[in-house]
């Protein structure tokens, strides 16, 4: 989970909410026959179950913040907005920890605060469109992943990349692969075939033997830390709050 108030809502289809939320019983016992497994990847696999939160808005907002920017920029925006407008986390918690905003509270964030957090108008507008229909978005948690993604993508500004990132968290969907990512196809291509310039089509081809568990396979690769050597500087960070 990216953070949130524990126990506020049970994931659909769970009698207690906790087992499925924590990924109990979702980790495969072994890799698929014929695919092989390196020692490092095997170590990364331990305890890597598919967590299911059932909380759509709490997954959707940070996913939108991650669109077209570096991870550092997205995390900075999320941290600023939560510490500025979120409620303090309940119970014993680190100082400054806050819980995500409710839909109404997101809608009340002033436009200049989005700017100060480094969030451009396109991403802010997408979030505001989503919170206006938050109840309909939350219904997606009870749908199959494909139907849930279709529901999310009806909102302008939410495409395949964002919908995949959301259902991976809300549904614990082990086969929903993120496409349209700048780095992921290269990481998969390098890890599975020694190819540094793989695109989405090639990534999906390489992941085909893991059908049913493709997202989980990608997570293993990322946790194993196999990435192609850099040939260019990192993506330049843009802080619109300074404009």
Coordinates of N, CA and C in Angstrom, one line a residue:
X1 N 0.8 -1.2 0.0 CA 0.0 0.0 0.0 C 0.9 1.2 0.0
X2 N 0.3 2.3 -0.6 CA 1.1 3.6 -0.6 C 0.8 4.4 0.7
X3 N 0.0 3.9 1.6 CA -0.3 4.6 2.8 C -1.8 4.7 2.9
X4 N -2.3 4.9 4.1 CA -3.8 5.0 4.3 C -4.2 4.6 5.7
X5 N -5.4 4.9 6.0 CA -5.9 4.5 7.3 C -6.2 3.0 7.4
X6 N -5.5 2.3 8.2 CA -5.8 0.8 8.2 C -7.1 0.6 8.8
X7 N -7.8 -0.4 8.2 CA -9.1 -0.8 8.8 C -10.3 0.1 8.4
X8 N -10.1 1.0 7.5 CA -11.2 1.9 7.1 C -12.2 1.2 6.2
X9 N -11.7 0.2 5.5 CA -12.6 -0.5 4.6 C -12.0 -1.9 4.3
X10 N -12.9 -2.9 4.2 CA -12.5 -4.2 3.9 C -12.4 -4.4 2.4
X11 N -11.4 -5.1 1.9 CA -11.4 -5.4 0.5 C -12.5 -6.3 0.1
X12 N -13.2 -6.0 -1.0 CA -14.3 -6.8 -1.4 C -14.0 -8.3 -1.5
X13 N -14.9 -9.1 -1.0 CA -14.8 -10.6 -1.1 C -14.0 -11.1 0.1
X14 N -13.6 -10.3 1.1 CA -12.9 -10.8 2.2 C -13.7 -10.7 3.5
X15 N -13.7 -11.8 4.3 CA -14.5 -11.7 5.5 C -13.9 -10.9 6.5
X16 N -12.6 -10.8 6.6 CA -12.0 -10.0 7.6 C -11.2 -8.8 7.1
X17 N -10.9 -8.8 5.8 CA -10.1 -7.8 5.2 C -8.6 -8.0 5.3
X18 N -8.1 -8.6 6.4 CA -6.7 -8.7 6.6 C -6.0 -9.7 5.7
X19 N -6.4 -11.0 5.6 CA -5.6 -11.9 4.9 C -5.4 -11.5 3.4
X20 N -6.4 -11.1 2.7 CA -6.2 -10.8 1.3 C -5.4 -9.5 1.2
X21 N -5.7 -8.5 2.1 CA -4.9 -7.3 2.1 C -3.4 -7.5 2.2
X22 N -3.1 -8.5 3.1 CA -1.6 -8.7 3.3 C -1.0 -9.6 2.3
X23 N -1.8 -10.2 1.4 CA -1.3 -11.1 0.4 C -1.2 -12.5 0.8
X24 N -1.8 -12.9 1.9 CA -1.8 -14.3 2.4 C -2.2 -15.2 1.3
X25 N -1.4 -16.2 1.1 CA -1.8 -17.3 0.1 C -1.7 -16.9 -1.3
X26 N -1.0 -15.8 -1.7 CA -1.0 -15.3 -3.1 C 0.4 -15.5 -3.7
X27 N 1.4 -15.9 -2.9 CA 2.7 -16.1 -3.4 C 2.9 -17.5 -4.0
X28 N 3.3 -17.6 -5.3 CA 3.4 -18.9 -5.9 C 4.5 -19.7 -5.3
X29 N 4.4 -21.0 -5.3 CA 5.4 -21.9 -4.6 C 6.7 -21.9 -5.4
X30 N 6.6 -21.8 -6.7 CA 7.8 -21.8 -7.6 C 7.5 -21.1 -8.9
X31 N 8.6 -20.9 -9.6 CA 8.5 -20.3 -10.9 C 7.9 -21.3 -11.9
X32 N 7.3 -20.8 -13.0 CA 6.7 -21.7 -14.0 C 7.7 -22.6 -14.6
X33 N 7.4 -23.8 -14.9 CA 8.3 -24.8 -15.5 C 8.9 -24.2 -16.8
X34 N 10.2 -24.4 -16.9 CA 10.9 -24.0 -18.1 C 11.4 -22.5 -18.1
X35 N 11.0 -21.7 -17.1 CA 11.3 -20.3 -17.1 C 12.6 -20.0 -16.4
X36 N 13.0 -20.9 -15.5 CA 14.2 -20.7 -14.7 C 14.1 -19.7 -13.7
X37 N 15.1 -19.6 -12.8 CA 15.0 -18.6 -11.7 C 16.4 -18.5 -11.1
X38 N 16.9 -17.2 -11.1 CA 18.2 -17.0 -10.6 C 18.2 -17.0 -9.1
X39 N 19.3 -17.2 -8.4 CA 19.3 -17.2 -6.9 C 18.8 -15.8 -6.4
X40 N 19.2 -14.7 -7.0 CA 18.8 -13.4 -6.6 C 17.3 -13.2 -6.7
X41 N 16.8 -13.6 -7.9 CA 15.3 -13.5 -8.1 C 14.5 -14.4 -7.1
X42 N 15.1 -15.6 -6.8 CA 14.4 -16.5 -5.9 C 14.3 -15.8 -4.5
X43 N 15.4 -15.2 -4.1 CA 15.4 -14.5 -2.8 C 14.4 -13.4 -2.8
X44 N 14.3 -12.6 -3.9 CA 13.4 -11.5 -4.0 C 11.9 -12.0 -3.9
X45 N 11.7 -13.2 -4.4 CA 10.4 -13.8 -4.5 C 9.7 -14.0 -3.1
X46 N 10.6 -14.3 -2.1 CA 10.1 -14.7 -0.8 C 9.2 -13.6 -0.2
X47 N 8.0 -13.9 0.1 CA 7.1 -12.9 0.8 C 6.6 -11.9 -0.2
X48 N 6.7 -12.1 -1.5 CA 6.3 -11.1 -2.4 C 4.9 -11.5 -2.9
X49 N 3.9 -11.5 -2.0 CA 2.5 -11.7 -2.4 C 1.9 -10.5 -3.1
X50 N 0.7 -10.7 -3.6 CA -0.1 -9.6 -4.2 C -1.0 -9.0 -3.2
X51 N -0.7 -7.8 -2.7 CA -1.5 -7.1 -1.7 C -2.7 -6.5 -2.4
X52 N -3.8 -6.6 -1.7 CA -5.1 -6.1 -2.2 C -5.7 -5.1 -1.2
X53 N -5.8 -3.8 -1.5 CA -6.3 -2.9 -0.6 C -7.8 -2.6 -0.7
X54 N -8.3 -2.7 -1.9 CA -9.7 -2.5 -2.1 C -10.1 -1.0 -2.0
X55 N -9.1 -0.1 -2.0 CA -9.3 1.3 -1.8 C -8.8 2.0 -3.1
X56 N -9.8 2.4 -4.0 CA -9.5 2.9 -5.3 C -8.9 4.3 -5.3
X57 N -9.5 5.2 -4.6 CA -9.1 6.6 -4.6 C -7.7 6.7 -4.0
X58 N -7.4 5.9 -2.9 CA -6.1 6.0 -2.3 C -5.0 5.5 -3.2
X59 N -5.3 4.6 -4.2 CA -4.3 4.2 -5.1 C -4.3 5.1 -6.4
X60 N -5.5 5.7 -6.7 CA -5.6 6.4 -7.9 C -4.8 7.8 -7.9
X61 N -5.0 8.5 -6.8 CA -4.4 9.8 -6.7 C -2.9 9.8 -6.8
X62 N -2.2 8.9 -6.0 CA -0.7 8.9 -6.2 C -0.3 8.4 -7.5
X63 N -1.1 7.5 -8.1 CA -0.7 7.0 -9.5 C -0.8 8.1 -10.5
X64 N -1.8 9.0 -10.4 CA -1.9 10.1 -11.3 C -0.7 11.1 -11.1
X65 N -0.4 11.3 -9.8 CA 0.8 12.2 -9.5 C 2.1 11.7 -10.2
X66 N 2.2 10.4 -10.4 CA 3.4 9.8 -11.0 C 3.4 9.9 -12.5
X67 N 2.4 10.4 -13.1 CA 2.3 10.5 -14.6 C 3.4 11.4 -15.1
X68 N 4.2 11.0 -16.0 CA 5.1 11.8 -16.8 C 6.2 12.6 -16.0
X69 N 6.4 12.2 -14.7 CA 7.5 12.8 -13.9 C 8.3 11.8 -13.3
X70 N 9.4 12.2 -12.7 CA 10.3 11.2 -12.0 C 9.6 10.8 -10.7
X71 N 10.1 9.7 -10.1 CA 9.5 9.2 -8.9 C 9.7 10.2 -7.7
X72 N 10.9 10.8 -7.7 CA 11.2 11.8 -6.7 C 10.2 13.0 -6.7
X73 N 9.8 13.5 -7.9 CA 8.9 14.6 -8.0 C 7.5 14.1 -7.5
X74 N 7.1 12.9 -7.9 CA 5.8 12.4 -7.5 C 5.7 12.2 -6.0
X75 N 6.7 11.7 -5.4 CA 6.7 11.5 -4.0 C 6.7 12.8 -3.2
X76 N 7.5 13.8 -3.7 CA 7.5 15.1 -3.1 C 6.1 15.7 -3.1
X77 N 5.4 15.6 -4.3 CA 4.1 16.2 -4.4 C 3.1 15.5 -3.4
X78 N 3.1 14.2 -3.4 CA 2.3 13.4 -2.5 C 2.5 13.8 -1.0
X79 N 3.8 13.9 -0.6 CA 4.2 14.2 0.7 C 3.7 15.6 1.1
X80 N 3.9 16.6 0.2 CA 3.5 17.9 0.5 C 2.0 18.0 0.7
X81 N 1.2 17.4 -0.2 CA -0.2 17.5 -0.2 C -0.8 16.8 1.1
X82 N -0.2 15.6 1.4 CA -0.7 14.9 2.6 C -0.4 15.7 3.9
X83 N 0.8 16.2 4.0 CA 1.2 16.9 5.3 C 0.5 18.2 5.4
X84 N 0.1 18.8 4.2 CA -0.6 20.1 4.3 C -2.1 19.9 4.5
X85 N -2.7 18.9 4.0 CA -4.2 18.8 4.1 C -4.7 17.5 4.7
X86 N -3.8 16.5 4.9 CA -4.3 15.2 5.5 C -4.4 15.3 7.0
X87 N -5.2 14.4 7.5 CA -5.3 14.2 9.0 C -4.1 13.5 9.5
X88 N -3.8 13.8 10.8 CA -2.7 13.0 11.4 C -3.0 11.5 11.5
X89 N -2.1 10.7 11.3 CA -2.3 9.2 11.3 C -2.7 8.8 12.7
X90 N -3.7 7.9 12.9 CA -4.2 7.5 14.2 C -3.2 6.6 14.9
X91 N -3.3 6.5 16.2 CA -2.5 5.6 17.0 C -1.0 6.1 17.1
X92 N -0.1 5.3 17.7 CA 1.3 5.6 17.7 C 1.8 5.6 16.2
X93 N 2.4 6.7 15.8 CA 2.8 6.8 14.4 C 4.0 7.8 14.4
X94 N 4.8 7.7 13.4 CA 5.9 8.7 13.3 C 5.4 10.1 13.2
X95 N 6.2 11.0 13.7 CA 5.7 12.4 13.6 C 5.6 12.9 12.2
X96 N 4.5 13.6 11.9 CA 4.3 14.1 10.6 C 3.5 13.2 9.7
X97 N 3.3 11.9 10.1 CA 2.6 11.0 9.2 C 1.1 11.4 9.1
X98 N 0.6 11.3 7.9 CA -0.8 11.7 7.7 C -1.5 10.7 6.8
X99 N -2.8 10.6 6.9 CA -3.6 9.7 6.1 C -4.1 10.4 4.8
X100 N -4.4 9.7 3.8 CA -4.9 10.3 2.5 C -6.2 11.0 2.7
X101 N -6.4 12.0 1.9 CA -7.6 12.8 2.0 C -8.8 12.0 1.4
X102 N -10.0 12.4 2.0 CA -11.2 11.9 1.4 C -11.5 12.7 0.1
X103 N -12.4 12.1 -0.7 CA -12.7 12.7 -2.0 C -13.1 14.2 -1.9
X104 N -14.0 14.5 -0.9 CA -14.4 15.9 -0.8 C -13.2 16.8 -0.4
X105 N -12.3 16.3 0.4 CA -11.1 17.1 0.8 C -10.2 17.4 -0.4
X106 N -10.0 16.4 -1.3 CA -9.2 16.6 -2.5 C -9.8 17.7 -3.3
X107 N -11.1 17.7 -3.4 CA -11.8 18.7 -4.3 C -11.7 20.1 -3.7
X108 N -11.4 20.2 -2.4 CA -11.2 21.6 -1.8 C -9.8 22.1 -1.8
X109 N -8.9 21.3 -2.3 CA -7.5 21.8 -2.4 C -7.4 22.9 -3.4
X110 N -6.9 24.1 -3.0 CA -6.9 25.3 -3.9 C -5.9 25.1 -5.0
X111 N -6.1 25.7 -6.1 CA -5.3 25.5 -7.3 C -3.9 25.9 -7.1
X112 N -3.6 26.9 -6.3 CA -2.2 27.3 -6.0 C -1.5 26.3 -5.2
X113 N -2.2 25.5 -4.4 CA -1.5 24.5 -3.6 C -1.0 23.3 -4.5
X114 N -1.8 23.0 -5.5 CA -1.3 22.0 -6.5 C 0.0 22.5 -7.1
X115 N 0.0 23.7 -7.5 CA 1.2 24.3 -8.1 C 2.4 24.3 -7.2
X116 N 2.1 24.7 -5.9 CA 3.2 24.7 -5.0 C 3.8 23.3 -4.7
X117 N 2.9 22.3 -4.9 CA 3.3 20.9 -4.7 C 4.0 20.3 -6.0
X118 N 4.1 21.1 -7.0 CA 4.8 20.7 -8.2 C 3.9 19.9 -9.2
X119 N 2.6 20.0 -9.0 CA 1.6 19.2 -9.8 C 1.0 20.2 -10.9
X120 N 1.3 19.8 -12.1 CA 0.8 20.6 -13.2 C -0.7 20.5 -13.4
X121 N -1.3 21.4 -14.1 CA -2.8 21.5 -14.2 C -3.4 20.2 -14.8
X122 N -2.7 19.6 -15.7 CA -3.2 18.3 -16.3 C -3.5 17.3 -15.3
X123 N -2.5 17.0 -14.5 CA -2.6 16.0 -13.4 C -3.6 16.4 -12.4
X124 N -3.5 17.7 -11.9 CA -4.5 18.1 -10.9 C -5.9 18.0 -11.4
X125 N -6.2 18.4 -12.7 CA -7.5 18.3 -13.3 C -8.0 16.9 -13.4
X126 N -7.1 15.9 -13.7 CA -7.5 14.5 -13.7 C -7.9 14.0 -12.3
X127 N -7.2 14.4 -11.3 CA -7.6 14.0 -9.9 C -8.9 14.6 -9.6
X128 N -9.1 15.9 -9.9 CA -10.4 16.5 -9.6 C -11.6 15.9 -10.3
X129 N -11.4 15.5 -11.6 CA -12.4 14.8 -12.3 C -12.7 13.5 -11.6
X130 N -11.7 12.8 -11.1 CA -11.9 11.5 -10.5 C -12.7 11.6 -9.2
X131 N -12.3 12.6 -8.3 CA -12.9 12.7 -7.0 C -14.4 13.1 -7.1
X132 N -14.8 13.7 -8.2 CA -16.2 14.1 -8.4 C -17.1 12.9 -8.6
X133 N -16.5 11.8 -9.1 CA -17.2 10.5 -9.2 C -16.6 9.4 -8.4
X134 N -16.1 9.8 -7.2 CA -15.4 8.9 -6.3 C -16.2 7.6 -6.0
X135 N -17.5 7.8 -5.8 CA -18.3 6.6 -5.4 C -18.3 5.6 -6.6
X136 N -18.4 6.1 -7.8 CA -18.4 5.2 -9.0 C -17.0 4.5 -9.1
X137 N -15.9 5.3 -8.8 CA -14.6 4.7 -8.9 C -14.4 3.6 -7.8
X138 N -14.9 3.8 -6.6 CA -14.8 2.8 -5.6 C -15.5 1.5 -5.9
X139 N -16.6 1.6 -6.7 CA -17.3 0.4 -7.1 C -16.3 -0.5 -7.9
X140 N -15.3 0.1 -8.6 CA -14.4 -0.7 -9.4 C -13.7 -1.8 -8.6
X141 N -13.5 -1.6 -7.3 CA -12.8 -2.5 -6.4 C -13.5 -3.9 -6.4
X142 N -14.8 -3.9 -6.6 CA -15.6 -5.1 -6.7 C -15.7 -5.8 -8.0
X143 N -15.1 -5.2 -9.0 CA -15.1 -5.7 -10.4 C -13.9 -6.5 -10.7
X144 N -14.0 -7.4 -11.7 CA -12.8 -8.0 -12.2 C -11.8 -7.0 -12.7
X145 N -10.5 -7.2 -12.7 CA -9.5 -6.2 -13.1 C -9.7 -5.6 -14.4
X146 N -10.1 -6.3 -15.4 CA -10.3 -5.7 -16.8 C -11.4 -4.8 -16.7
X147 N -12.5 -5.1 -16.1 CA -13.7 -4.2 -16.0 C -13.4 -3.0 -15.2
X148 N -12.6 -3.2 -14.1 CA -12.2 -2.1 -13.2 C -11.4 -1.1 -14.0
X149 N -10.4 -1.6 -14.8 CA -9.6 -0.7 -15.6 C -10.4 0.1 -16.6
X150 N -11.4 -0.6 -17.2 CA -12.3 0.1 -18.2 C -13.1 1.2 -17.5
X151 N -13.5 1.0 -16.3 CA -14.3 2.0 -15.5 C -13.4 3.2 -15.3
X152 N -12.1 2.9 -14.8 CA -11.2 4.0 -14.5 C -10.9 4.8 -15.8
X153 N -10.7 4.1 -16.9 CA -10.2 4.8 -18.1 C -11.3 5.6 -18.8
X154 N -12.5 5.6 -18.2 CA -13.6 6.5 -18.7 C -13.3 8.0 -18.3
X155 N -12.5 8.2 -17.3 CA -12.1 9.5 -16.9 C -11.0 10.0 -17.8
X156 N -11.2 11.2 -18.4 CA -10.1 11.8 -19.2 C -8.9 12.0 -18.4
X157 N -7.7 11.6 -18.9 CA -6.5 11.7 -18.2 C -6.0 10.4 -17.5
X158 N -6.9 9.4 -17.5 CA -6.5 8.1 -17.0 C -6.5 7.1 -18.2
X159 N -5.3 6.6 -18.4 CA -5.1 5.6 -19.5 C -4.6 4.3 -19.0
X160 N -4.1 3.5 -19.9 CA -3.7 2.1 -19.5 C -2.6 2.1 -18.4
X161 N -1.6 3.0 -18.5 CA -0.6 3.0 -17.5 C -1.2 3.2 -16.1
X162 N -2.0 4.2 -15.9 CA -2.5 4.6 -14.6 C -3.5 3.5 -14.1
X163 N -4.4 3.0 -15.0 CA -5.3 2.0 -14.6 C -4.6 0.7 -14.1
X164 N -3.6 0.3 -14.8 CA -2.8 -0.8 -14.4 C -2.2 -0.6 -13.0
X165 N -1.6 0.5 -12.8 CA -1.0 0.8 -11.5 C -2.0 0.8 -10.4
X166 N -3.2 1.2 -10.7 CA -4.3 1.2 -9.6 C -4.7 -0.2 -9.3
X167 N -5.1 -1.0 -10.3 CA -5.6 -2.3 -10.0 C -4.6 -3.3 -9.4
X168 N -3.3 -3.0 -9.7 CA -2.3 -3.8 -9.1 C -2.3 -3.7 -7.6
X169 N -2.8 -2.6 -7.1 CA -2.8 -2.3 -5.7 C -4.2 -2.6 -5.1
X170 N -5.3 -2.2 -5.8 CA -6.6 -2.4 -5.2 C -7.1 -3.8 -5.3
X171 N -6.7 -4.5 -6.4 CA -7.1 -5.9 -6.6 C -6.0 -6.9 -6.3
X172 N -4.8 -6.5 -6.1 CA -3.7 -7.5 -6.0 C -3.6 -8.3 -7.2
X173 N -3.9 -7.6 -8.4 CA -4.0 -8.3 -9.7 C -2.6 -8.8 -10.1
X174 N -2.3 -10.1 -10.1 CA -1.0 -10.6 -10.4 C -0.6 -10.6 -11.9
X175 N -1.6 -10.4 -12.8 CA -1.4 -10.5 -14.2 C -1.5 -9.2 -15.0
X176 N -1.8 -8.1 -14.3 CA -2.0 -6.8 -14.9 C -0.6 -6.1 -15.1
X177 N -0.1 -6.0 -16.3 CA 1.2 -5.5 -16.5 C 1.1 -4.0 -16.9
X178 N 1.9 -3.2 -16.4 CA 2.0 -1.8 -16.7 C 2.6 -1.6 -18.1
X179 N 1.9 -1.0 -19.0 CA 2.4 -0.6 -20.3 C 2.5 0.9 -20.5
X180 N 3.3 1.4 -21.4 CA 3.5 2.8 -21.5 C 4.5 3.4 -20.6
X181 N 5.3 2.6 -19.9 CA 6.3 3.0 -18.9 C 7.6 3.3 -19.7
X182 N 8.3 4.3 -19.2 CA 9.6 4.7 -19.9 C 10.6 3.6 -19.6
X183 N 10.7 3.1 -18.5 CA 11.8 2.2 -18.1 C 11.5 0.7 -18.0
X184 N 10.2 0.4 -17.7 CA 9.9 -1.0 -17.5 C 10.2 -2.0 -18.6
X185 N 9.9 -1.7 -19.9 CA 10.2 -2.6 -21.0 C 11.7 -2.9 -21.1
X186 N 12.5 -1.9 -20.8 CA 14.0 -2.1 -20.9 C 14.5 -3.0 -19.8
X187 N 13.9 -2.8 -18.6 CA 14.3 -3.6 -17.5 C 13.9 -5.1 -17.7
X188 N 12.7 -5.3 -18.2 CA 12.3 -6.7 -18.4 C 13.1 -7.3 -19.6
X189 N 13.3 -6.5 -20.6 CA 14.1 -7.0 -21.8 C 15.5 -7.4 -21.4
X190 N 16.1 -6.5 -20.5 CA 17.5 -6.8 -20.1 C 17.6 -8.0 -19.1
X191 N 16.6 -8.1 -18.3 CA 16.6 -9.2 -17.3 C 16.3 -10.5 -17.9
X192 N 15.4 -10.6 -18.9 CA 15.0 -11.9 -19.4 C 15.7 -12.3 -20.7
X193 N 16.2 -11.3 -21.4 CA 16.8 -11.6 -22.7 C 18.1 -10.8 -23.0
X194 N 18.6 -10.0 -22.1 CA 19.8 -9.3 -22.3 C 19.6 -8.2 -23.4
X195 N 18.4 -7.7 -23.6 CA 18.1 -6.7 -24.6 C 17.8 -5.4 -23.8
X196 N 18.5 -4.3 -24.2 CA 18.3 -3.1 -23.5 C 17.3 -2.1 -24.1
X197 N 16.9 -2.4 -25.3 CA 16.0 -1.5 -26.0 C 14.6 -2.1 -26.3
X198 N 14.1 -3.0 -25.4 CA 12.8 -3.6 -25.6 C 11.7 -2.6 -25.5
X199 N 10.6 -2.8 -26.3 CA 9.5 -1.9 -26.2 C 8.3 -2.7 -25.5
X200 N 7.1 -2.2 -25.4 CA 6.0 -2.8 -24.7 C 5.7 -4.2 -25.4
X201 N 5.7 -4.2 -26.7 CA 5.4 -5.5 -27.4 C 6.4 -6.6 -27.1
X202 N 7.6 -6.2 -27.1 CA 8.7 -7.2 -26.7 C 8.6 -7.6 -25.3
X203 N 8.3 -6.7 -24.4 CA 8.1 -7.0 -23.0 C 7.0 -8.0 -22.8
X204 N 5.9 -7.8 -23.4 CA 4.8 -8.7 -23.3 C 5.1 -10.1 -23.8
X205 N 5.9 -10.1 -24.9 CA 6.3 -11.4 -25.5 C 7.2 -12.1 -24.5
X206 N 8.1 -11.4 -23.9 CA 9.0 -12.1 -22.9 C 8.2 -12.6 -21.7
X207 N 7.2 -11.9 -21.3 CA 6.4 -12.2 -20.1 C 5.3 -13.3 -20.4
X208 N 5.1 -13.6 -21.7 CA 4.1 -14.6 -22.0 C 4.2 -15.9 -21.3
X209 N 5.4 -16.5 -21.0 CA 5.4 -17.7 -20.3 C 4.9 -17.6 -18.8
X210 N 4.8 -16.4 -18.3 CA 4.3 -16.2 -17.0 C 2.9 -15.8 -16.9
X211 N 2.1 -16.1 -18.0 CA 0.7 -15.7 -18.1 C 0.0 -16.1 -16.8
X212 N -0.8 -15.1 -16.3 CA -1.5 -15.3 -15.0 C -0.7 -14.7 -13.9
X213 N 0.6 -14.5 -14.1 CA 1.4 -13.9 -13.0 C 2.4 -12.9 -13.6
X214 N 2.1 -12.2 -14.6 CA 3.1 -11.4 -15.3 C 3.4 -10.2 -14.4
X215 N 2.5 -9.6 -13.8 CA 2.9 -8.4 -12.9 C 3.7 -8.9 -11.7
X216 N 3.4 -10.1 -11.2 CA 4.2 -10.6 -10.1 C 5.7 -10.9 -10.6
X217 N 5.8 -11.4 -11.9 CA 7.1 -11.7 -12.4 C 7.9 -10.4 -12.6
X218 N 7.2 -9.3 -13.0 CA 7.9 -8.0 -13.1 C 8.4 -7.5 -11.8
X219 N 7.6 -7.7 -10.7 CA 8.0 -7.3 -9.4 C 9.2 -8.0 -8.9
X220 N 9.3 -9.3 -9.2 CA 10.4 -10.1 -8.9 C 11.7 -9.5 -9.5
X221 N 11.6 -9.2 -10.8 CA 12.7 -8.7 -11.6 C 13.1 -7.4 -11.0
X222 N 12.2 -6.5 -10.6 CA 12.6 -5.2 -10.1 C 13.2 -5.4 -8.7
X223 N 12.7 -6.3 -7.9 CA 13.3 -6.5 -6.6 C 14.7 -7.2 -6.7
X224 N 14.9 -7.9 -7.8 CA 16.2 -8.5 -8.0 C 17.2 -7.5 -8.4
X225 N 16.8 -6.4 -8.9 CA 17.7 -5.3 -9.2 C 18.5 -5.4 -10.5
X226 N 18.0 -6.1 -11.4 CA 18.7 -6.3 -12.7 C 18.2 -5.2 -13.7
X227 N 19.0 -4.2 -13.9 CA 18.7 -3.1 -14.8 C 19.8 -2.9 -15.8
X228 N 19.5 -2.4 -17.0 CA 20.5 -2.2 -18.0 C 21.4 -1.0 -17.6
X229 N 22.7 -1.0 -18.0 CA 23.6 0.1 -17.6 C 23.1 1.4 -18.3
X230 N 23.3 2.5 -17.6 CA 22.8 3.7 -18.2 C 23.7 4.2 -19.3
X231 N 23.1 4.8 -20.3 CA 23.9 5.4 -21.5 C 23.6 6.9 -21.6
X232 N 22.8 7.4 -20.7 CA 22.5 8.8 -20.8 C 22.1 9.3 -19.4
X233 N 22.2 10.7 -19.2 CA 21.8 11.2 -17.9 C 20.4 10.9 -17.5
X234 N 20.1 11.0 -16.2 CA 18.8 10.7 -15.7 C 17.8 11.8 -16.3
X235 N 16.5 11.4 -16.3 CA 15.5 12.4 -16.7 C 15.6 13.7 -15.9
X236 N 15.6 14.8 -16.5 CA 15.7 16.1 -15.8 C 14.4 16.3 -15.0
X237 N 14.7 16.8 -13.7 CA 13.6 17.1 -12.8 C 13.1 18.5 -13.1
X238 N 11.8 18.7 -13.1 CA 11.2 20.0 -13.4 C 10.3 20.4 -12.2
X239 N 10.7 21.4 -11.5 CA 9.9 21.9 -10.3 C 9.1 23.1 -10.7
X240 N 7.8 22.9 -11.1 CA 7.0 24.0 -11.5 C 6.7 24.9 -10.4
X241 N 6.9 24.5 -9.2 CA 6.6 25.4 -8.0 C 7.5 26.6 -8.1
X242 N 8.6 26.5 -8.8 CA 9.6 27.6 -8.9 C 9.2 28.6 -10.0
X243 N 8.2 28.2 -10.8 CA 7.9 29.1 -12.0 C 7.2 30.3 -11.5

